mmCIF file of C-alpha atoms in Angstrom:
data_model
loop_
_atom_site.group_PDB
_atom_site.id
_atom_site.type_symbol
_atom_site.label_atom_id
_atom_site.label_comp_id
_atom_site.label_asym_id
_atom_site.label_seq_id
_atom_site.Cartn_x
_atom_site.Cartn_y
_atom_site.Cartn_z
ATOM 1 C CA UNK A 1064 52.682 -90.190 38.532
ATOM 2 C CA UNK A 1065 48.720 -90.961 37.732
ATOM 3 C CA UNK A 1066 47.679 -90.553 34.462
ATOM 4 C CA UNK A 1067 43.956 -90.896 32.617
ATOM 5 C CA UNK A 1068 41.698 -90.627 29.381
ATOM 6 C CA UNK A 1069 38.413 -88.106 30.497
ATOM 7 C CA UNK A 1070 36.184 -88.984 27.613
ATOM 8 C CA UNK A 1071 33.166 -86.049 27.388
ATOM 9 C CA UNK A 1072 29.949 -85.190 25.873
ATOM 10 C CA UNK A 1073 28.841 -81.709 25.241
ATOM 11 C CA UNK A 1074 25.762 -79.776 24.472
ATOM 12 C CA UNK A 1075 25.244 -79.157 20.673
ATOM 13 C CA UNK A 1076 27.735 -76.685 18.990
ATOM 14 C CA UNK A 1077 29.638 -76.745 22.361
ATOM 15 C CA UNK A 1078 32.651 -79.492 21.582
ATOM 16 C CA UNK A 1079 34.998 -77.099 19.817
ATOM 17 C CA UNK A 1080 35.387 -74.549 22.802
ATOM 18 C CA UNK A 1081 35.246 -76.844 25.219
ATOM 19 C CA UNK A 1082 37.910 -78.587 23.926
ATOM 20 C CA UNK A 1083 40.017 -75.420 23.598
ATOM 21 C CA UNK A 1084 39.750 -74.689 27.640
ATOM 22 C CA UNK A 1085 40.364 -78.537 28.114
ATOM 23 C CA UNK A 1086 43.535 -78.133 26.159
ATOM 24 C CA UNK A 1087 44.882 -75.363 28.631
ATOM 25 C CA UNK A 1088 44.237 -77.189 31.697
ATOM 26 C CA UNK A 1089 47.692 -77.115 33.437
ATOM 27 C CA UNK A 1090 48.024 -81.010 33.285
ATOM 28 C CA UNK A 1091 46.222 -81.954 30.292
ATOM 29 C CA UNK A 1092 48.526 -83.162 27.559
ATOM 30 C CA UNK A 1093 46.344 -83.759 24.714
ATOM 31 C CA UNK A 1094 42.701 -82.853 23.903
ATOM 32 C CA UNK A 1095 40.918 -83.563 20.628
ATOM 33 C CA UNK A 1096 37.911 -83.409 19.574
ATOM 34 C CA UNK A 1097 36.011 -86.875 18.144
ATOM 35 C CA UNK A 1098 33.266 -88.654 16.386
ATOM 36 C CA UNK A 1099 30.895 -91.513 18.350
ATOM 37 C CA UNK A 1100 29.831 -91.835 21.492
ATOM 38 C CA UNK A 1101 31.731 -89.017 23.340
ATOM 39 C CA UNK A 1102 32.338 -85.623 21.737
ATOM 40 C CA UNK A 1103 35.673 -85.300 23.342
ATOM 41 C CA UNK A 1104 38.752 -87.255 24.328
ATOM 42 C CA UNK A 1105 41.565 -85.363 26.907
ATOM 43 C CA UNK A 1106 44.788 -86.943 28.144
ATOM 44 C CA UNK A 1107 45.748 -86.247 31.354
ATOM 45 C CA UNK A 1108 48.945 -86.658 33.639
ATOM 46 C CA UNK A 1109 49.104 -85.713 37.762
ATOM 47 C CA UNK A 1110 51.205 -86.571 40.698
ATOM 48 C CA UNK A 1111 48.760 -88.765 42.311
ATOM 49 C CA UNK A 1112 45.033 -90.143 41.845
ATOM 50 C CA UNK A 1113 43.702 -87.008 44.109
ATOM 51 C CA UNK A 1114 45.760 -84.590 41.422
ATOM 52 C CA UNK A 1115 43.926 -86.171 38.452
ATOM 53 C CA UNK A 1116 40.509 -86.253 40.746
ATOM 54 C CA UNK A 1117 41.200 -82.672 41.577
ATOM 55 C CA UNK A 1118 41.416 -81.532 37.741
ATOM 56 C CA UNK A 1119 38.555 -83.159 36.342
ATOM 57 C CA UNK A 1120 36.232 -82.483 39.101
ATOM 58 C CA UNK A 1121 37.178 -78.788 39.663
ATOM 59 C CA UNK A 1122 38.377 -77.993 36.194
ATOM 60 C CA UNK A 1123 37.275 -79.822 33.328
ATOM 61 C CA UNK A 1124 33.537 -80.370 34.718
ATOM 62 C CA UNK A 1125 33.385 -76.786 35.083
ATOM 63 C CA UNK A 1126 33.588 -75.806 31.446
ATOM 64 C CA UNK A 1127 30.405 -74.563 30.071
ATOM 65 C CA UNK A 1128 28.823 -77.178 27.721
ATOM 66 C CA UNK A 1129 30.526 -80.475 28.894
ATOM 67 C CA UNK A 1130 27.579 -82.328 29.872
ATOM 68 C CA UNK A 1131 28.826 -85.313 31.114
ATOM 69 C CA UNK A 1132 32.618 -87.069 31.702
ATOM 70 C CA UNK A 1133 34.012 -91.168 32.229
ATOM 71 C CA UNK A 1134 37.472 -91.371 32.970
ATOM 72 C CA UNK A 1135 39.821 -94.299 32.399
ATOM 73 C CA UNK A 1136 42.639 -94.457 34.978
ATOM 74 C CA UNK A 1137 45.666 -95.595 33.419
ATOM 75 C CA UNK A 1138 46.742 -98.887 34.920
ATOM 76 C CA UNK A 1139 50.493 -99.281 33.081
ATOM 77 C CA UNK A 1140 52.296 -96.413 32.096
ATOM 78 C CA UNK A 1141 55.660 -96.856 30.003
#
């Protein structure tokens, strides 16, 4: 299993429906919605690094309004 924090910025008055279609990404386990520098903060689990790759590339860069992503790779998982 691969798991990662996609941190995002969105365009003004975007965050809160961004975040919604975030949150039903199959794969995405939490998604909330924060205050400095990113607008957004998602928590994401996949079978491999391509998996994760796969659903923040295709999926969560997609979403109208999310202007820009990082992702943290989780390096030790409990």
């Amino acid at each position: 299993m691969a798991a990662a924090y996609v941190l995002a910025n969105t365009a003004p008055g975007k965050a809160g429906k961004a975040r919604k279609k975030i949150a039903g990404i199959t794969g995405v386990k939490t998604a909330h919605a924060v205050t400095g520098a990113y607008d957004l903060i998602a928590y994401i689990e996949g079978g491999d690094i391509s998996e994760l790759g796969n659903t923040i590339v295709s999926q969560i860069q997609s979403i109208d309004g999310i202007t820009q992503t990082m992702t943290s790779v989780v390096v030790e998982l409990p």
